[in-house]
XYZ file of C-alpha atoms in Angstrom:
633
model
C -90.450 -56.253 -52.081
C -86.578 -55.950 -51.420
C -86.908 -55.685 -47.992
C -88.428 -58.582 -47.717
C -85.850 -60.570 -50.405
C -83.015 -59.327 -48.336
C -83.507 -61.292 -45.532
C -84.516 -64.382 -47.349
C -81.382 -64.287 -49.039
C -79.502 -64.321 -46.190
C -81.073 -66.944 -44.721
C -80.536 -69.064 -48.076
C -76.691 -68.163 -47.621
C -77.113 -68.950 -44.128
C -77.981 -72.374 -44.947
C -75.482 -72.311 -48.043
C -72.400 -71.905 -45.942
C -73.618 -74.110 -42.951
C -73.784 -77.098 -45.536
C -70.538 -76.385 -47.639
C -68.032 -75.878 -45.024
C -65.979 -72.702 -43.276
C -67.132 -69.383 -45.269
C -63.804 -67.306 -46.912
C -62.232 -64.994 -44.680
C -58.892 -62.726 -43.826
C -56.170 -64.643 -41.847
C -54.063 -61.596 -42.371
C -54.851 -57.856 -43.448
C -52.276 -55.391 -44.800
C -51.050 -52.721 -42.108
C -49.498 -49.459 -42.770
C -46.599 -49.718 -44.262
C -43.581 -46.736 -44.115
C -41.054 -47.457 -46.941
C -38.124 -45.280 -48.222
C -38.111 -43.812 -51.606
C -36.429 -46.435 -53.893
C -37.078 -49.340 -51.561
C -39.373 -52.305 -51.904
C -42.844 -52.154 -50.425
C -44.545 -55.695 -49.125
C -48.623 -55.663 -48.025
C -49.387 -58.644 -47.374
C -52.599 -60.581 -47.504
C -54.217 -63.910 -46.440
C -57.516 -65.603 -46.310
C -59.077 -68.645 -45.530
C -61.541 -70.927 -47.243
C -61.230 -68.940 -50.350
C -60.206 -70.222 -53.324
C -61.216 -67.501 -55.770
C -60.102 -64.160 -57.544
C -58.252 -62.179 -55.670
C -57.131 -59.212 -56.538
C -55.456 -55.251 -55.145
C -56.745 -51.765 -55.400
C -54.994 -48.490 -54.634
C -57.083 -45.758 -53.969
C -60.119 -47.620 -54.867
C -58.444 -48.480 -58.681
C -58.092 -52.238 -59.121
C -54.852 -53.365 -59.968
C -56.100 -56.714 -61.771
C -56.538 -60.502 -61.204
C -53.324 -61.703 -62.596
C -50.276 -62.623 -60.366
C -48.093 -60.163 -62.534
C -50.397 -57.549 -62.436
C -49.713 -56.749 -66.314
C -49.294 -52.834 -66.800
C -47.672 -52.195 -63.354
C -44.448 -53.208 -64.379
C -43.326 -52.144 -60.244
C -46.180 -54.202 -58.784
C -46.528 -57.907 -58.472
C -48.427 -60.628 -56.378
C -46.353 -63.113 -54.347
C -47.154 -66.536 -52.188
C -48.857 -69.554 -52.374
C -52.144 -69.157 -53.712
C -53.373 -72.815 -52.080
C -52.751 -71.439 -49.138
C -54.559 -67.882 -49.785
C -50.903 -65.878 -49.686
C -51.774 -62.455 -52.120
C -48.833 -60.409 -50.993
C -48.156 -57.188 -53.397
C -44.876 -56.191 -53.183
C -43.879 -52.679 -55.497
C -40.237 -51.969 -56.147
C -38.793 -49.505 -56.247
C -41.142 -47.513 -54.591
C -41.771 -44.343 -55.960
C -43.616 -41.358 -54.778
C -46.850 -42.207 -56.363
C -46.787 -45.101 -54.913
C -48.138 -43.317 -52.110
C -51.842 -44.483 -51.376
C -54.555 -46.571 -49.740
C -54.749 -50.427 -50.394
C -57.219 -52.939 -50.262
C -56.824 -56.581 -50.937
C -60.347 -58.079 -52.011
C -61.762 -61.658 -52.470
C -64.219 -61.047 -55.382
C -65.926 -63.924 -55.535
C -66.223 -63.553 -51.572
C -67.264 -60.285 -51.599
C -64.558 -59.922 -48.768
C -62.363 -56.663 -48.827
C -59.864 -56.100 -46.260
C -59.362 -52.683 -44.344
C -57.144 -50.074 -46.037
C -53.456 -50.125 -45.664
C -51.802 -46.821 -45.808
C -48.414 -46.616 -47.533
C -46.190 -43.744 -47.120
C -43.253 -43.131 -48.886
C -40.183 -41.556 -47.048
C -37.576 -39.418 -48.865
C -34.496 -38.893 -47.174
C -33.509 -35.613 -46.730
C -29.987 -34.287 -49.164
C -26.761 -33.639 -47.874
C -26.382 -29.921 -46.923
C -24.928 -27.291 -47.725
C -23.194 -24.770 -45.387
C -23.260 -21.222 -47.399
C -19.753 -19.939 -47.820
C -18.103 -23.130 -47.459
C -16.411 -25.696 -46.693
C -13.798 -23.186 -45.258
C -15.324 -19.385 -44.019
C -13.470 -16.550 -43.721
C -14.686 -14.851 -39.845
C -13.060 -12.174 -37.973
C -12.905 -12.846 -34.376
C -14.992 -10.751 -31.901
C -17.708 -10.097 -34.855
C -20.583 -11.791 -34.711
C -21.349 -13.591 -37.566
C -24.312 -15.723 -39.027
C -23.645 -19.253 -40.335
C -25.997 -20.451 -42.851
C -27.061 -24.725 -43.575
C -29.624 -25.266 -46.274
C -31.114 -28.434 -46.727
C -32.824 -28.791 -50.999
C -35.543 -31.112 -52.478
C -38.428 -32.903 -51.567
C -37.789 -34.529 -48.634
C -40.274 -36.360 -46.353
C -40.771 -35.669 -43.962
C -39.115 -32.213 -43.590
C -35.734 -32.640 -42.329
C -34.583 -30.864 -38.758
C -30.722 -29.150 -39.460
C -28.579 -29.593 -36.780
C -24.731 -27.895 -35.572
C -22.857 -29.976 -33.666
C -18.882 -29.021 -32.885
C -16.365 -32.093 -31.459
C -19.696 -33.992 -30.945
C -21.515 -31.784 -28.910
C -24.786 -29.823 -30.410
C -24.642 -25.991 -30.439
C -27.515 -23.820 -29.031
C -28.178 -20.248 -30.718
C -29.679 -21.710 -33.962
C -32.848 -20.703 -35.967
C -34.904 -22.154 -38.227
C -36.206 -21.299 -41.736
C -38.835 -23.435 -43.916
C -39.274 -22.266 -47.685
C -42.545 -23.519 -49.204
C -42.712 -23.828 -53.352
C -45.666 -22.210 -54.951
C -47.803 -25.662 -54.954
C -47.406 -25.206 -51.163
C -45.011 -28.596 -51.092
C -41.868 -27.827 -48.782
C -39.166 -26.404 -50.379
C -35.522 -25.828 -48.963
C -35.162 -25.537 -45.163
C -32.513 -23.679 -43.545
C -31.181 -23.079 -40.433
C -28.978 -20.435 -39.230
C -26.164 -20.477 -36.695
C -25.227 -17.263 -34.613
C -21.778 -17.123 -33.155
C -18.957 -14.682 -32.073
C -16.198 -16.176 -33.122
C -12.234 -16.126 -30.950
C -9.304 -16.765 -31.861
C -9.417 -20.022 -30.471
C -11.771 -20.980 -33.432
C -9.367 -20.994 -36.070
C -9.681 -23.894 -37.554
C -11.965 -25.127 -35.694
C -14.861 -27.643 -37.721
C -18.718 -27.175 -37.653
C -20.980 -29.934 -38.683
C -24.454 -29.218 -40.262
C -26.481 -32.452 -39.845
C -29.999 -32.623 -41.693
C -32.358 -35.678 -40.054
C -35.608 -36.914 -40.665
C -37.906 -39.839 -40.401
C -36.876 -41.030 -43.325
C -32.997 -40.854 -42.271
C -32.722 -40.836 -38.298
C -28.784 -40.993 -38.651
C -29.217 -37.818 -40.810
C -26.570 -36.535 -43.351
C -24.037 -34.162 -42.265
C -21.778 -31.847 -43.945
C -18.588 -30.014 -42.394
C -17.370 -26.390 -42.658
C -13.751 -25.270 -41.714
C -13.468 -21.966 -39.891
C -10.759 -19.922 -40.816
C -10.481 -16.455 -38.236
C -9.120 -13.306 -38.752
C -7.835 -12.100 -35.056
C -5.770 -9.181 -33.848
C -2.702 -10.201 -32.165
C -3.354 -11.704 -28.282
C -0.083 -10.050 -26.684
C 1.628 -12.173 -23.595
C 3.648 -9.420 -21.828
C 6.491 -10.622 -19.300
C 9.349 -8.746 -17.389
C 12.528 -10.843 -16.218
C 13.124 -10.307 -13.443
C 9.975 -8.925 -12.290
C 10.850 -7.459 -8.533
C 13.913 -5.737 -8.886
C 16.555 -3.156 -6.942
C 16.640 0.370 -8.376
C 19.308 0.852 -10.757
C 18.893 -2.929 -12.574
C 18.282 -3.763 -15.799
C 15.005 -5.165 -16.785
C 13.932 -7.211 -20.199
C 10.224 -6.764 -21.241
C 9.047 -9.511 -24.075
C 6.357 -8.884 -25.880
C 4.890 -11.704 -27.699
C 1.665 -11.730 -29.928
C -0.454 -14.775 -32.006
C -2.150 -13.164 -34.965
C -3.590 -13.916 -38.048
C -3.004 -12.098 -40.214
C 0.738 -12.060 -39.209
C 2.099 -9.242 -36.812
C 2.607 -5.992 -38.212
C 4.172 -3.836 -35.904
C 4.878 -2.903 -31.993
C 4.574 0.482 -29.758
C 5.800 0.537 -26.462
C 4.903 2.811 -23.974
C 5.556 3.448 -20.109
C 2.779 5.352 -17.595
C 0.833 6.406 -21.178
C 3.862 7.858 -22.911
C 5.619 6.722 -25.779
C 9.147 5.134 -24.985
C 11.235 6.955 -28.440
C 13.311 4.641 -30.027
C 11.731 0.926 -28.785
C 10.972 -1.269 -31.480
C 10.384 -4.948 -31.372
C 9.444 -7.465 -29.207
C 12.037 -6.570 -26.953
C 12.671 -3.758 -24.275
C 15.769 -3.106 -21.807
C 15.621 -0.540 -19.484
C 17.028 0.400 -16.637
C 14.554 0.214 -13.284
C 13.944 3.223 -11.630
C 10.680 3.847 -8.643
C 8.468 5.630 -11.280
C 8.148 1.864 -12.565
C 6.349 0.718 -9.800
C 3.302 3.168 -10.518
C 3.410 3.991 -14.273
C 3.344 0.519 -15.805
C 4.966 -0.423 -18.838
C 2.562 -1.751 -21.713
C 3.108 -3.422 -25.083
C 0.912 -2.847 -28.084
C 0.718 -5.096 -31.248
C -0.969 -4.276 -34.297
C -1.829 -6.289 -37.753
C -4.700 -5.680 -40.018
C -7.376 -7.093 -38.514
C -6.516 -4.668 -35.358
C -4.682 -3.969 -32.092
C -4.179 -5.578 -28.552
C -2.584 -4.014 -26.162
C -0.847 -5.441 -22.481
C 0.557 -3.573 -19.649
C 2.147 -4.329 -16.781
C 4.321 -2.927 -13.182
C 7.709 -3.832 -11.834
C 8.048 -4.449 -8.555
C 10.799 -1.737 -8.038
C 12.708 -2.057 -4.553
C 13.613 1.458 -3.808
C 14.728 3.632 -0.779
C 12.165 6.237 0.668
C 11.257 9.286 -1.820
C 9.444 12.750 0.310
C 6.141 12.933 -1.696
C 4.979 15.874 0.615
C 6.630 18.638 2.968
C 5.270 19.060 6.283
C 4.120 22.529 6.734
C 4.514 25.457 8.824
C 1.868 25.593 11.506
C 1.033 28.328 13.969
C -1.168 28.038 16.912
C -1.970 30.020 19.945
C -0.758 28.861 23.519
C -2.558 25.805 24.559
C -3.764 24.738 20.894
C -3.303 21.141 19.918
C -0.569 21.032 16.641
C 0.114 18.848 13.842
C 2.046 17.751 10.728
C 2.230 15.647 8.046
C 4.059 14.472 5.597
C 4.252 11.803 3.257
C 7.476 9.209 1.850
C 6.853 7.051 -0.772
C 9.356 4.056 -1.589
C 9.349 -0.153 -1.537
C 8.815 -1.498 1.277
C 6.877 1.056 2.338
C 9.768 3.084 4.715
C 9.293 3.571 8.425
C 8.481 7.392 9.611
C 10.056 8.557 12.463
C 9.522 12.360 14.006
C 11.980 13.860 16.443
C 12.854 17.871 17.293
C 15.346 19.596 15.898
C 18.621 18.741 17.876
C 17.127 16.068 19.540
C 17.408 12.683 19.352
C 13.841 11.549 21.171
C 11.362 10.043 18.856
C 8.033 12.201 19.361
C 6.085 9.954 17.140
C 6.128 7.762 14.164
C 3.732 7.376 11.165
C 2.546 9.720 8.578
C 1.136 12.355 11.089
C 3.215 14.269 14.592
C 0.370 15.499 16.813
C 1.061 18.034 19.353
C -2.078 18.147 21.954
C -1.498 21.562 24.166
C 1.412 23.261 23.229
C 3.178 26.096 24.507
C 6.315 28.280 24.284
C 8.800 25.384 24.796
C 7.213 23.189 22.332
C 8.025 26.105 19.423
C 10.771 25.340 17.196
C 11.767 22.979 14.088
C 10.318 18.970 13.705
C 11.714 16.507 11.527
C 10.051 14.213 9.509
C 12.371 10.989 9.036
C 12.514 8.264 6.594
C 14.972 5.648 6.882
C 17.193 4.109 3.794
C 15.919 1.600 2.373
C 17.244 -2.278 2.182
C 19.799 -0.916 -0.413
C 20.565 1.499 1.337
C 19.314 4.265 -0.853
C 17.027 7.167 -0.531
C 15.728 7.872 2.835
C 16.267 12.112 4.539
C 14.193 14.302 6.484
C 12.125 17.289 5.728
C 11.333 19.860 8.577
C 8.785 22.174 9.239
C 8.519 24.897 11.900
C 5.993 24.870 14.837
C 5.559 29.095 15.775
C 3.261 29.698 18.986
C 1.699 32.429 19.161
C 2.556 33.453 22.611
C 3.633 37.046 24.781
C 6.801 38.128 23.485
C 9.799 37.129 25.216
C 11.930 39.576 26.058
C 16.410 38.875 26.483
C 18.956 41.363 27.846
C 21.765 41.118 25.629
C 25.660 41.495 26.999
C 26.586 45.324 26.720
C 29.959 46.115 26.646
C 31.082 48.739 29.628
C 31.305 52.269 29.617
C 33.513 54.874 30.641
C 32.068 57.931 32.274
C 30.925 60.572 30.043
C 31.386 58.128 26.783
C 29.115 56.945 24.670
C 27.470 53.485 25.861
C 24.743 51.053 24.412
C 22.352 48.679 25.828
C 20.683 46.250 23.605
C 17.918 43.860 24.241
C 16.273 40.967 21.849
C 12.653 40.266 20.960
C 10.855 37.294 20.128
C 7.308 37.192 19.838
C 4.478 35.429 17.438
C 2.956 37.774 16.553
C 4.974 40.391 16.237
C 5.031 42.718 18.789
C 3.557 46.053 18.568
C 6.341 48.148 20.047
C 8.915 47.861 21.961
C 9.911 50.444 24.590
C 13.064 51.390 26.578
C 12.014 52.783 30.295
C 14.093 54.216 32.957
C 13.873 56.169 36.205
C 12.472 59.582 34.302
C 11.290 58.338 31.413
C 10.634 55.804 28.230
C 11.574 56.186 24.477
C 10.242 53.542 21.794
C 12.192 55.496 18.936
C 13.840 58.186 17.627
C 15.798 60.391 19.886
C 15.428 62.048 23.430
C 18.441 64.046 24.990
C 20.901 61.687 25.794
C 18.663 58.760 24.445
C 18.162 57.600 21.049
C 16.547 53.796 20.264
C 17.276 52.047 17.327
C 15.241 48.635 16.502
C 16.050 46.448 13.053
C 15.485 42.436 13.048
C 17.639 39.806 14.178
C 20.182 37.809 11.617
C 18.621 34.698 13.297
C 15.069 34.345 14.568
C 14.190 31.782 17.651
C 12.847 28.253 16.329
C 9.421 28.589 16.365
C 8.996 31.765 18.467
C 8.400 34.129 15.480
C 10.803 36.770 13.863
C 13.517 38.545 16.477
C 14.047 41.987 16.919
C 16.856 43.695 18.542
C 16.522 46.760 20.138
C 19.564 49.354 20.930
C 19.411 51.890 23.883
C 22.297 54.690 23.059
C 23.579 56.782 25.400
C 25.895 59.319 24.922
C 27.641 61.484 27.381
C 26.937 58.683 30.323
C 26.513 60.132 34.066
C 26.886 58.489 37.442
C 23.699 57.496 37.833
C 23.411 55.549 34.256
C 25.880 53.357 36.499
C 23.226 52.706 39.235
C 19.977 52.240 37.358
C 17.967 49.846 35.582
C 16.802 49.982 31.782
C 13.887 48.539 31.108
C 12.963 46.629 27.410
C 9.489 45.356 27.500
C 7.214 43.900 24.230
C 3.772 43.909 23.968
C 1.555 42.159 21.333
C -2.266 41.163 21.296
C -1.349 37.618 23.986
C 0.270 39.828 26.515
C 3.696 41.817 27.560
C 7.413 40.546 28.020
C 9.775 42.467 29.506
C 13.550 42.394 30.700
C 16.212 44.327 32.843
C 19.552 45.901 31.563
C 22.139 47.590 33.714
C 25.287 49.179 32.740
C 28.504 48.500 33.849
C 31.722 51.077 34.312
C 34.805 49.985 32.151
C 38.039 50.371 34.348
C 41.079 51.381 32.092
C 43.843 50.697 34.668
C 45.230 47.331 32.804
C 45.057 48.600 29.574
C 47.484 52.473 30.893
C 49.645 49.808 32.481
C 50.391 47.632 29.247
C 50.577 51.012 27.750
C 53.278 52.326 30.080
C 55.221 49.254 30.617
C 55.586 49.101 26.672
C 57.185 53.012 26.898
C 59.134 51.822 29.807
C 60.823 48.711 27.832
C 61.389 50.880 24.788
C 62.967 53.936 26.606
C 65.164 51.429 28.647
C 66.052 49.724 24.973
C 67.327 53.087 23.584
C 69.309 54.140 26.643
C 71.175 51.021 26.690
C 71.858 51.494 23.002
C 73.081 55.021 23.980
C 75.058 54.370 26.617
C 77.022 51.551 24.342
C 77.145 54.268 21.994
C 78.806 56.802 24.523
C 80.641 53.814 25.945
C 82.911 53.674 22.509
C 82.917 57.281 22.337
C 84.656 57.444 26.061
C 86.934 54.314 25.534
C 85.182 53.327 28.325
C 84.787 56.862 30.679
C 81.226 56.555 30.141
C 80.867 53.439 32.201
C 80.931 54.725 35.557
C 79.365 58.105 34.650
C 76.515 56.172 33.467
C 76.579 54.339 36.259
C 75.973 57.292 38.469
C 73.337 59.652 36.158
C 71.268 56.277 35.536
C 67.909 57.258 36.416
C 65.375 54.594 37.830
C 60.942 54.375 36.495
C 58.257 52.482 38.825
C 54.825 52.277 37.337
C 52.622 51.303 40.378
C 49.321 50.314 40.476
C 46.104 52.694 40.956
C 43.094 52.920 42.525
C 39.537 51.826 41.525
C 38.688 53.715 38.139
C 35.156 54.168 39.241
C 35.656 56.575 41.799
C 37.411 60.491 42.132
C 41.100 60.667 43.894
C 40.863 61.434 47.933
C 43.323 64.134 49.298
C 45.865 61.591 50.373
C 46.196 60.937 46.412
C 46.937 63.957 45.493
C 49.816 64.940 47.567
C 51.515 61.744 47.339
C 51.083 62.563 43.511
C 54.129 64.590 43.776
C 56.395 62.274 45.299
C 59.169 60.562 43.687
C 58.509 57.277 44.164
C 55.031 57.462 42.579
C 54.640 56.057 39.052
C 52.593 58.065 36.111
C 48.587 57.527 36.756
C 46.217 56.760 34.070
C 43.418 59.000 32.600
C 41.418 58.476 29.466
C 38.230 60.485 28.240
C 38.455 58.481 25.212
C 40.542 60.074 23.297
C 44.159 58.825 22.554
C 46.865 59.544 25.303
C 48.763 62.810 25.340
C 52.193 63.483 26.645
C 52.399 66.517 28.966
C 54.822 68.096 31.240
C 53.644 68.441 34.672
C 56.257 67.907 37.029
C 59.528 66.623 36.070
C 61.831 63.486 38.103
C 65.324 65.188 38.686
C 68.225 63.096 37.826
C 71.923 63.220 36.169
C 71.013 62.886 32.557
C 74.300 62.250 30.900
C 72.497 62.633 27.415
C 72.450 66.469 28.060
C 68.706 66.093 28.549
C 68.013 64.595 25.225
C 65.950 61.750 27.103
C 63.931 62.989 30.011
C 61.551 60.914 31.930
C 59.063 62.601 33.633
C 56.045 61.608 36.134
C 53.006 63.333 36.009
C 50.138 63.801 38.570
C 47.376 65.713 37.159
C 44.882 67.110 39.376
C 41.503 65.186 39.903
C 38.310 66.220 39.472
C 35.582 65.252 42.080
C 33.460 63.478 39.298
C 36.301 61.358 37.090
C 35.372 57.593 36.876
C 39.354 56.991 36.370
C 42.782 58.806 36.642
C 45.173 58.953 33.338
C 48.664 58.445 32.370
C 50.772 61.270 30.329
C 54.054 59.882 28.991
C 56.593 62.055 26.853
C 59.857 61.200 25.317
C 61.754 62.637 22.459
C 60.547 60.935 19.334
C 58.057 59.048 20.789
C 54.447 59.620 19.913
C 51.121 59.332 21.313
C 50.537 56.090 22.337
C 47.076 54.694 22.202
């Protein structure tokens, strides 16, 4: 049977091969072999103790015996046959080529293990859609697009790389033809593009297997950008009152097409340019000047402050304030300028500083602190600016309650007493009081009140009031009392003594008289020169003789009636005319007359006069009457 042949047979070969020598085997085997497309493919192949056919198969399809391999006009057999070199080279290689080998010894019945050739294709040059130069705007993002065609094996990877250096953000895209083969790959590059990348160059690099240095391909990027404004200010800290230049300038693409300045958010009329010159001011230091540029991509816009030295500016008013006795008290106010100015606070009228800062704080006040604070600021280093602002300080407190001066009275005048008011608040009433009585207004006999406000009110103590006491027809007694003028309000009661005083009319009756004296004496002497000429000088000595002598002496105290002794040395001739007034204007009467030698016929007379006293007149009078002469006041 076979089985039994087959091992007979081998023992017959057995025997065959140990009495003919070293049986035919491989020295070398072909090995997987990677070649690129076009290039020239080498298995190679070598036995031993074989001196036979040998020949190549790919894919199991025998090539043939002959060294030329007739009908593969690509494919050939190479070495030294003696020495069992079969090498098959193929050139170029194509991508059929692409398949299992075997070399075989026929006669042998060797075959060697299959070598695996695969055929590379390198991958094309790509292609960057849109390029080699893109059009981008900056600050959009944008896609970027490298597509890599044909059949390349393996598939190619696509790479961005920019000065060298590979860029992240990338995707990848495969597109497979209908046979399922690869197709185009793509890959896709995701930027937002700046300014800065104008003109800047991309590289898409496709890489493979087949081509490890890869193929690359460049793209140009050409940006669209609104302008990127640089604003400056020379000089940029600066005294009020100098002149400042703002420059605006501005990289764009496309070019610049126009500029709008603006100061704090409001349009400055008439700028235009790149250029601005004005003339510093403080509001510069807080409302910032800003430049925008425009083209047609867009706008950009840049901004900036002075540092404006200026003197102290009052931002804020201290304000009235009105506490009760024993309150704390403050104020504030508020200067604004560069450097920031010092704030001083001092009274009104006073030098002392009370306090510096923003804020005056008054712990515990009373009356005596009421009045007007100031709130100082000092120039500044140029000397500008600076001032105070003041602000009143009212405590609400009792009112207080002044006597005023009163001018004296004569008996059985009129007289007034007046008194002044100051109270926060304002006082309910105020009220006149005397022995038998009180008024607060309107009229009672003698009395009548009258209260209106004061032209000028008390720092701090609230609005003044002045109250008048009238008295008309005054007695003895208004001499010797006291008139009361007392305020009350809702803290409590003030109050304050008046008196009246007695007006003595002596000096004024003996100006009076000595004034008729000097004028009487000034027309006698002009009549006696007259006479004199009229005489041829008789009238000398007769004048001489007739001349009649005045005396004006002094009187007693107005405020009290003549005693007895008074009135009978009245009628003697060496008393003087005695003053009376009851306020009316002196009269000239005829009482008693002073006998002398007129030698004017008794067209001048001069004649003394001692009216009779009454037991209650505060002063005596004087009656003087000449011819031509009036009333004297």
């Amino acid at each position: 049977t076979l089985r039994m042949r087959v091992p007979a047979l081998l023992v017959l070969l057995f025997c065959f091969r140990g009495s003919a020598g070293p049986s035919p085997h491989f020295l070398q085997q072909p090995e997987d072999l990677v070649v690129l497309l076009g290039e020239e493919a080498r298995l190679r192949c070598a036995l031993g103790a074989y001196w036979g056919l040998v020949q190549w198969t790919k894919s199991g399809l025998a090539l043939g015996g002959q060294r030329d391999l007739p009908g593969w006009s690509r494919y050939w057999i190479s070495g030294n046959a003696a020495n069992g070199q079969h090498d098959l080279h193929i050139r170029p290689v194509e991508l059929e080529d692409e398949a299992s080998y075997e070399c075989q010894a026929t006669q042998a019945g060797l075959r060697s293990r299959p070598a695996q050739l695969h055929v590379l294709v390198p991958p094309e040059v790509p292609q960057v859609l849109g390029g080699p130069s893109v059009s981008l705007i900056a600050g959009v993002p944008v896609n970027l697009t490298c597509r890599s065609r044909g059949d390349a094996r393996p598939t190619p990877e696509l790479l961005w790389f920019r000065d060298g250096v590979r860029l992240d953000g990338t995707t990848f895209h495969q597109t497979l033809l209908k046979e399922g083969t690869p197709g185009s790959v793509e890959s896709t590059l995701t930027l937002t593009p700046s300014s800065h990348d104008d003109g800047a160059t991309l590289v898409c690099r496709a890489r493979s297997q087949a081509l490890p240095a890869g193929r690359d391909t460049t793209v140009t990027l050409s940006l669209q950008y609104p302008p990127e404004v640089t604003l400056s200010a020379s000089p940029h800290t600066v005294q009020e009152g100098e002149k400042v230049t703002f420059l605006c300038q501005a990289t764009a693409q496309p070019p610049v097409t126009g500029y709008r300045w603006a100061k704090g958010g409001s349009p400055v009329l008439g700028a235009r340019g790149s250029r601005l010159e004005v003339v510093a001011d403080a509001s510069f230091l807080t409302e910032p000047v800003s430049c925008e540029v425009s083209n047609a991509v867009g706008s950009a816009n840049r901004s900036t402050a002075l540092d404006v030295l200026f003197g102290p500016i009052l931002q804020a008013k201290p304000e009235p304030v009105s506490v009760d006795v024993g309150e704390d008290a403050s104020f504030s106010c508020a200067w604004r300028g560069n450097p920031l100015p010092r704030v001083t606070w001092t009274r009104r009228g006073g030098a002392q500083v009370l306090g510096s800062g923003a804020t005056l704080r008054l712990p515990s006040v009373g009356p005596e602190d009421a009045g007007d604070y100031v709130c100082r600021a000092e120039p500044g280093l140029s000397g500008q600016g600076g001032g105070a602002a003041e602000a009143r300080l009212t405590v609400n407190a009792p009112p207080v309650v002044t006597a005023l001066h009163s001018e004296p009275a004569f008996l059985r005048g009129p007289a007034r007493l007046q008194c002044l008011v100051f109270a926060s608040p304002a006082p309910d009433a105020v009220v006149w009081s005397w022995d038998e009585g009180f008024l607060e207004a309107g009229s009672r006999g003698r009395f009548l009140v009258e209260t209106f406000p004061a032209p000028e009110s008390r720092g701090g103590q609230g609005p003044g009031l002045i109250s008048v006491l009238h008295i008309s027809g005054t007695q003895e007694s208004d001499f010797s009392r006291n008139f009361n003028c007392s305020a009350r309000n809702w803290l409590g009661e003030g109050g304050a003594r008046a008196s009246l005083g007695c007006r003595d009319l002596l000096p004024t009756v003996r100006i009076v008289a000595g004034v008729a004296a000097a004028t009487t004496t000034l027309l006698m002497v002009i009549t006696e020169v007259t006479l004199c000429c009229w005489r041829h000088g008789k009238a000398s000595a007769s004048f001489s003789e007739q001349k009649n002598l005045m005396r004006i002496p002094g009187s007693s105290d107005g405020c009290s009636s003549p005693g007895p002794e008074e009135e009978e040395t009245g009628s003697r001739e060496d008393r003087g005319p005695i003053v009376h007034t009851d306020h009316s204007d002196l009269v000239l009467e005829e009482e008693g007359t002073l006998e002398t030698k007129d030698p004017t016929n008794g067209y001048y007379k001069v004649r003394g006069v001692s009216p009779p006293a009454s037991p209650d007149s505060c002063v005596t009078s004087l009656q003087w009457k000449s011819p031509g002469i009036s009333n004297f006041p």
